XYZ file of C-alpha atoms in Angstrom:
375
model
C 92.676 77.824 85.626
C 94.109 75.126 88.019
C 97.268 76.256 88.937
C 97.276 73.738 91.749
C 99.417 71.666 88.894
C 102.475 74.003 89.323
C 103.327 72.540 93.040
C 103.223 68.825 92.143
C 107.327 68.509 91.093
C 110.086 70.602 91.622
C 112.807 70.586 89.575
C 116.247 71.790 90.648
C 116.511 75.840 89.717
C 119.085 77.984 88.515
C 122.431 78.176 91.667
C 122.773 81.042 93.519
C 124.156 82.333 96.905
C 121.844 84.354 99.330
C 123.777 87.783 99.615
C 122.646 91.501 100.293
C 119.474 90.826 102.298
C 120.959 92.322 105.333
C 120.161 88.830 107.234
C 121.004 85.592 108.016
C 118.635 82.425 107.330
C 119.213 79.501 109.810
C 117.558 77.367 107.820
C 119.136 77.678 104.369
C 120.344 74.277 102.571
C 123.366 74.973 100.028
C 121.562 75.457 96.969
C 122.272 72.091 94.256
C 124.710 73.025 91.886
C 123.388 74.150 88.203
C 125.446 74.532 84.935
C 123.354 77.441 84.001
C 123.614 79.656 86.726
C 126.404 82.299 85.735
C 123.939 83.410 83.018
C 120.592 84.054 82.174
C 120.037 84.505 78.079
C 118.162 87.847 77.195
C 115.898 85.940 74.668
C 112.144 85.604 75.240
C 110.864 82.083 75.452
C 108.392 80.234 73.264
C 105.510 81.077 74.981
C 104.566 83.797 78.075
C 107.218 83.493 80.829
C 104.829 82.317 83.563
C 100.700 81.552 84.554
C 99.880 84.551 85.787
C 100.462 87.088 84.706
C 98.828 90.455 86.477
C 98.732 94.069 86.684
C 96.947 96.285 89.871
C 94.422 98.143 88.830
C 94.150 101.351 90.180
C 91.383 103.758 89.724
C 90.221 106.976 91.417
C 87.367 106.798 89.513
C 85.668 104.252 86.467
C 88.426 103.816 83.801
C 87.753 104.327 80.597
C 86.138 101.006 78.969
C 89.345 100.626 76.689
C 91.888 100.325 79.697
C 90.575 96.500 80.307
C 91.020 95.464 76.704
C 94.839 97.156 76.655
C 95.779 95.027 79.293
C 94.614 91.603 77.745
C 96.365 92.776 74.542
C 99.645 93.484 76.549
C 99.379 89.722 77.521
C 98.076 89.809 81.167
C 95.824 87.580 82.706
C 94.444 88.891 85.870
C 93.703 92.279 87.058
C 94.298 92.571 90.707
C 91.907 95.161 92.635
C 93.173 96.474 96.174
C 90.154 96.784 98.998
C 91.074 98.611 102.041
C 90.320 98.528 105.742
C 91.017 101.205 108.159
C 92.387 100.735 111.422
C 93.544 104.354 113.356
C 96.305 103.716 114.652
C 98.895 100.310 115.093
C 97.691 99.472 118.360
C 94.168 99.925 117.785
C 92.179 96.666 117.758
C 89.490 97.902 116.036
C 89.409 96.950 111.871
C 86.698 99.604 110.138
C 84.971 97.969 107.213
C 83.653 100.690 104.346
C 82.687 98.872 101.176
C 81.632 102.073 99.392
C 84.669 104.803 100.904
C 88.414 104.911 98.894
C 88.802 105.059 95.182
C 86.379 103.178 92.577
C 88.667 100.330 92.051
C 88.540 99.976 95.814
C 84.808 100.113 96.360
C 82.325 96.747 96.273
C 80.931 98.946 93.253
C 83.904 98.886 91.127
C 85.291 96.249 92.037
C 82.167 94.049 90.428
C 81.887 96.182 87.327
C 85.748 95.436 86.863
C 85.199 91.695 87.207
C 82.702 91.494 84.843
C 84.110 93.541 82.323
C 87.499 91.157 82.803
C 85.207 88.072 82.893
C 84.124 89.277 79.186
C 87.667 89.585 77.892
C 88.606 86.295 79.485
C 90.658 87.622 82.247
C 90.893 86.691 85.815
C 90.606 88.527 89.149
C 92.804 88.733 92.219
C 91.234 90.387 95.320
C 93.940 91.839 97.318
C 92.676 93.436 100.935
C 94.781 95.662 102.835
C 95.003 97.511 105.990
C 94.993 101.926 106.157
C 96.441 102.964 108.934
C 95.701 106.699 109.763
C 96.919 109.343 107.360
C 98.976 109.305 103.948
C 102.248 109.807 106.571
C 104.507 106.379 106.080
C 105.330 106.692 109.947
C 101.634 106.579 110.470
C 101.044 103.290 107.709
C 103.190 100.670 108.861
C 100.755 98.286 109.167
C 103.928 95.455 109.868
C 104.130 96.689 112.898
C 100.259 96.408 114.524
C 100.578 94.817 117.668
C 99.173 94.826 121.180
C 99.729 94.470 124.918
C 97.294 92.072 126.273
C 95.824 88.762 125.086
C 92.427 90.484 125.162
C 93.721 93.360 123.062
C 94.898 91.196 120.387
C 91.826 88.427 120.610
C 89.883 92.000 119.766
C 91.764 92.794 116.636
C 91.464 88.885 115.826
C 87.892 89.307 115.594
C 87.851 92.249 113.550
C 90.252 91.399 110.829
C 88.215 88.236 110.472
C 85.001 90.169 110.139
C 86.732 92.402 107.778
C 88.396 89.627 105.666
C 85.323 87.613 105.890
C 83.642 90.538 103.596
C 85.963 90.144 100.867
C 85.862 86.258 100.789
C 82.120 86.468 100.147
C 82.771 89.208 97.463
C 85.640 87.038 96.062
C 83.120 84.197 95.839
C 80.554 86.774 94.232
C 83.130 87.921 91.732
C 84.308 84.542 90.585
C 87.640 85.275 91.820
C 90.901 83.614 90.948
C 92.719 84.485 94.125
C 92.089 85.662 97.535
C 94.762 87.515 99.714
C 94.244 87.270 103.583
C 96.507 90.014 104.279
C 99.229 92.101 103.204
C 102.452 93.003 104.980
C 101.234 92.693 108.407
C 104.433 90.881 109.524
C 104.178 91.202 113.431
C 100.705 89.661 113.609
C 101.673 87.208 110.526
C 104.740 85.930 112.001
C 104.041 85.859 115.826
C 100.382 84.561 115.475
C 100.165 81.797 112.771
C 97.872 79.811 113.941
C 95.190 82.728 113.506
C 96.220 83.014 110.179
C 95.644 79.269 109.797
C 91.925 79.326 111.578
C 91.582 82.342 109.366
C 92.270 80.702 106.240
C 89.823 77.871 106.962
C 87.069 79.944 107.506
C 87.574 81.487 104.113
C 87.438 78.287 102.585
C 83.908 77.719 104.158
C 82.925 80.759 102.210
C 85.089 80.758 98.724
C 86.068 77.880 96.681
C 89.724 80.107 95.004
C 92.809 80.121 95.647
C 94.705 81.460 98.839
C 97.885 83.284 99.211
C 99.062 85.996 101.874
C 101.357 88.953 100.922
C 104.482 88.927 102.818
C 106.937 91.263 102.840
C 109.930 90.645 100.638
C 112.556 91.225 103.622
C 112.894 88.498 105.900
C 108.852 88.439 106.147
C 108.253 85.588 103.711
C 110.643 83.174 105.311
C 109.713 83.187 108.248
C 106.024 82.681 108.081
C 104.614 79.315 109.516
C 101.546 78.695 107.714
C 102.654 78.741 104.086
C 101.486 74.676 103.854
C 97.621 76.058 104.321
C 97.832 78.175 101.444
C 98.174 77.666 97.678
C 101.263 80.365 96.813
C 103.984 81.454 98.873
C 103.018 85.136 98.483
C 105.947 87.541 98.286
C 105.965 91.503 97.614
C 108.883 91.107 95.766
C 110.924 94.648 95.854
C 114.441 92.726 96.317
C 117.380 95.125 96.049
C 119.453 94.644 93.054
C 122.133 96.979 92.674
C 124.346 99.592 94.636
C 124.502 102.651 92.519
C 123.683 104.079 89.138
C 122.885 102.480 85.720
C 123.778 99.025 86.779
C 124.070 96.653 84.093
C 121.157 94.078 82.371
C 123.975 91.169 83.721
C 124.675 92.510 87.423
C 120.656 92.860 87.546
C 120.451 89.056 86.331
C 122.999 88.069 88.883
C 120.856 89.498 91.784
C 117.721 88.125 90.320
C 119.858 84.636 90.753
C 120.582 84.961 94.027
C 117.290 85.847 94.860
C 115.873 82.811 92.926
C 117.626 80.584 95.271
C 116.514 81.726 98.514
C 112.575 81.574 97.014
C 113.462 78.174 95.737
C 113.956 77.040 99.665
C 111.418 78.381 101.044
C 109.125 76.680 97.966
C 111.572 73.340 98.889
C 110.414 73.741 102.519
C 106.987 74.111 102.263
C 105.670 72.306 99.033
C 104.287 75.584 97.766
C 104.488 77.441 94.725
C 105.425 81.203 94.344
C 103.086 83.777 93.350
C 104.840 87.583 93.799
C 102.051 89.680 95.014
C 103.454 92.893 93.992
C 106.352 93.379 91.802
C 107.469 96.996 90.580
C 110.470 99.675 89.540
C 110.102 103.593 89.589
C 110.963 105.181 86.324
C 113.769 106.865 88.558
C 117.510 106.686 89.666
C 116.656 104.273 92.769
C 115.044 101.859 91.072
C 117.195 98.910 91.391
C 119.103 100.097 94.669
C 115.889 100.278 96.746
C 112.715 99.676 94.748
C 110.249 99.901 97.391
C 110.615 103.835 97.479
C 107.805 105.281 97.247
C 107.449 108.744 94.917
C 106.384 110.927 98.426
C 109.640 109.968 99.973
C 111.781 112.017 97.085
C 112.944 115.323 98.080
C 112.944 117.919 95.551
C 112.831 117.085 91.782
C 114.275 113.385 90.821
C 114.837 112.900 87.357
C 113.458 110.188 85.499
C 115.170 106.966 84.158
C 112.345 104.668 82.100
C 115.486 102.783 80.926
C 116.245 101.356 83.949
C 112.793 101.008 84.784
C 112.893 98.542 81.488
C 115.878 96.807 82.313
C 114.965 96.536 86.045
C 111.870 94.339 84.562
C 113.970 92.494 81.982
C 116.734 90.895 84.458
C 113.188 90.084 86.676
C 111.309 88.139 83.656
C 114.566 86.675 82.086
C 115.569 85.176 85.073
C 112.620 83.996 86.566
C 111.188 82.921 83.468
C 109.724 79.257 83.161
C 110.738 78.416 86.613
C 108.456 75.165 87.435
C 107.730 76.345 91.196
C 107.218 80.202 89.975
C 103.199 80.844 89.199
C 103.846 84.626 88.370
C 103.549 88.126 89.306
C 101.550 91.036 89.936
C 102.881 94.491 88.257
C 102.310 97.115 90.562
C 100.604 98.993 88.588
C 97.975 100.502 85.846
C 96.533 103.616 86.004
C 93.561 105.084 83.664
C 94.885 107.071 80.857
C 93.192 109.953 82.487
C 95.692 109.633 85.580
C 99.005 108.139 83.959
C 101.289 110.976 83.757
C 103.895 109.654 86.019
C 106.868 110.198 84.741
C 108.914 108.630 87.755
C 106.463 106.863 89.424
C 105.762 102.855 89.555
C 103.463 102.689 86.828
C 105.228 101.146 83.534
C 102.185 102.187 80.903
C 103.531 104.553 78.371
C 107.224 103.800 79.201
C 109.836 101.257 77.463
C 108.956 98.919 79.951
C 105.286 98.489 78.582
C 106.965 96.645 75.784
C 109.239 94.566 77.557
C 105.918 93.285 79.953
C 104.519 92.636 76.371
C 107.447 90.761 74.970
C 107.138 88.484 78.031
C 103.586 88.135 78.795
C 102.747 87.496 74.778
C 103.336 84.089 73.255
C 106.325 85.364 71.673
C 106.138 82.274 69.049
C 109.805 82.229 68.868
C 112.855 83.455 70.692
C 114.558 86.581 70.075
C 117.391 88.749 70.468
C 117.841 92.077 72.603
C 115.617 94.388 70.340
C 113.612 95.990 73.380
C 114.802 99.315 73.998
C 117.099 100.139 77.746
């Protein structure tokens, strides 16, 4: 697939106004005004809503052989495989490369049975690295915040996330890959050191012929990264706020989504890139358009669950995003084995009302329709 095509025009997108990112954007351009922009029709379009169209796959330990096949039936594209590294701590330079430790999907192993297997269905992949840091503890994982003292501390860690990232863009080469990620959420090395990422991205290209994106973090990350013109996709982890409070409405949702639309549209505008969202995802839960980026482990006690929301969380995303010329797609985070899927408020939309609407809009729907998916 050459999705190259979707940066050579952009056309003027839906209006809206930057507001509730907690931050101000010195280089924002008033957005060009656009008839359509106080509404966003709940009606799928004629065809899927964008290219690509891709779920994480995440597996403890070798799915069952039908979990592939459900996927292309729901309409998705690629399957997107996370590979870890493991650094100890956020000021260690020192990048520890495992190809055979974590979960199958995670492992050199799985990850090239899952290729093929998606290669026989006619599905793509999307190899997604990332970096563990120390234990399951989210005070002890915030890899956005590795950084060092001295020049010779950070030249260190230089080294070793190229030697580490340098592994995957042989497997991704290997595997026939779609897309290569060079990194994911490390905003203080990403947006204080871009030339790195730069050198880094050319030496990946010696090695693998794909596409390149990095994964930056949906608040105030992605805009201020310098090296977006030496990738292919503006990469975004795309857990935007939408709402304050409960059971907000399918139309305040849409608004958000506008507003949001506008501020990806300049940095796509500034750059000449297209938009790829490298992680996309709601909780079947209360929170899960006032802060969608909590995880499960941060609940305390019992939270009850809310698949409607969940559902309507992903239809203001896909109606409003829909067919947008500088928009290449999304990655659903994500898709368990049925063996492992009993989440009833986590991330994972399998089994919930919001499996349909991902099939609605990742299906050629062959004609438009009305509201029929369930809330």
């Amino acid at each position: 697939m050459d999705l190259n095509r979707l940066c050579s025009l952009c056309v003027v997108c839906l209006l809206g106004t930057l507001v509730g990112l907690g931050c101000a954007d010195p280089d924002r351009a008033t957005p060009a005004p656009d008839p359509a922009a106080t509404a966003t029709p709940d009606t799928a379009a004629d065809g899927p809503a964008f290219p690509v169209r891709s779920v994480t796959v995440d597996a403890r330990r070798p799915p069952e052989p039908t979990l592939l096949p459900r996927l292309r039936e729901l309409g998705v594209t690629h399957i997107t495989l996370c590979a870890f590294g493991w650094q100890e701590a956020t000021d260690d330079p020192r990048v520890r490369i495992d190809t055979s430790d974590g979960w199958y999907s995670e492992s050199h192993r799985g990850i090239r049975a899952l290729a093929r297997q998606a290669d026989t269905l006619g599905m793509d992949v999307i190899l997604k690295p990332h970096i563990w840091i120390g234990g399951y503890d989210e005070e002890d994982m915030n890899r956005s915040e590795i950084g060092f003292d001295t020049e010779a501390q950070w030249a260190r860690w230089e080294r070793s996330y190229r030697r580490f990232l340098m592994v995957y863009a042989r497997l991704a080469r290997e595997i026939d890959a779609d897309v290569l990620v060079l990194g994911t959420e490390l905003t203080s090395v990403a947006t204080a050191r871009p030339d790195y990422w730069r050198r880094l991205a050319d030496a990946a290209r010696t090695v693998y012929d794909g596409e390149l994106t990095y994964a930056a973090n949906w608040h105030e990350e992605y805009r201020k990264i310098g090296f977006w013109d030496a990738l292919d996709y503006v990469g975004v982890q795309a857990y935007f706020p939408l709402a304050e409070g409960d059971e907000p409405s399918l139309d305040a949702l849409q608004a958000r989504w506008r507003e949001h639309r506008a501020t990806l549209r300049q940095v796509h505008e500034r750059t000449g890139t297209p938009v790829l969202f490298t992680e996309i995802g709601y909780r079947s839960a209360p929170s899960a358009a006032e802060t969608p980026w909590r995880w499960p482990e941060d609940d305390d006690g019992a939270v009850p669950p809310d698949s409607t929301l969940q559902a309507r969380c992903y239809r203001a995303f896909l109606s409003t995003m829909r067919d947008t010329p500088w928009f290449a797609g999304a990655i659903v985070w994500k898709w368990h084995p049925a063996a492992d899927d009993n989440r009833p408020t986590a991330f994972t939309p399998q089994g919930k009302p919001a499996e349909a609407v991902l099939r609605r809009w990742f299906t050629d729907a062959g004609e438009k329709r009305t509201r029929t998916t369930p809330e």
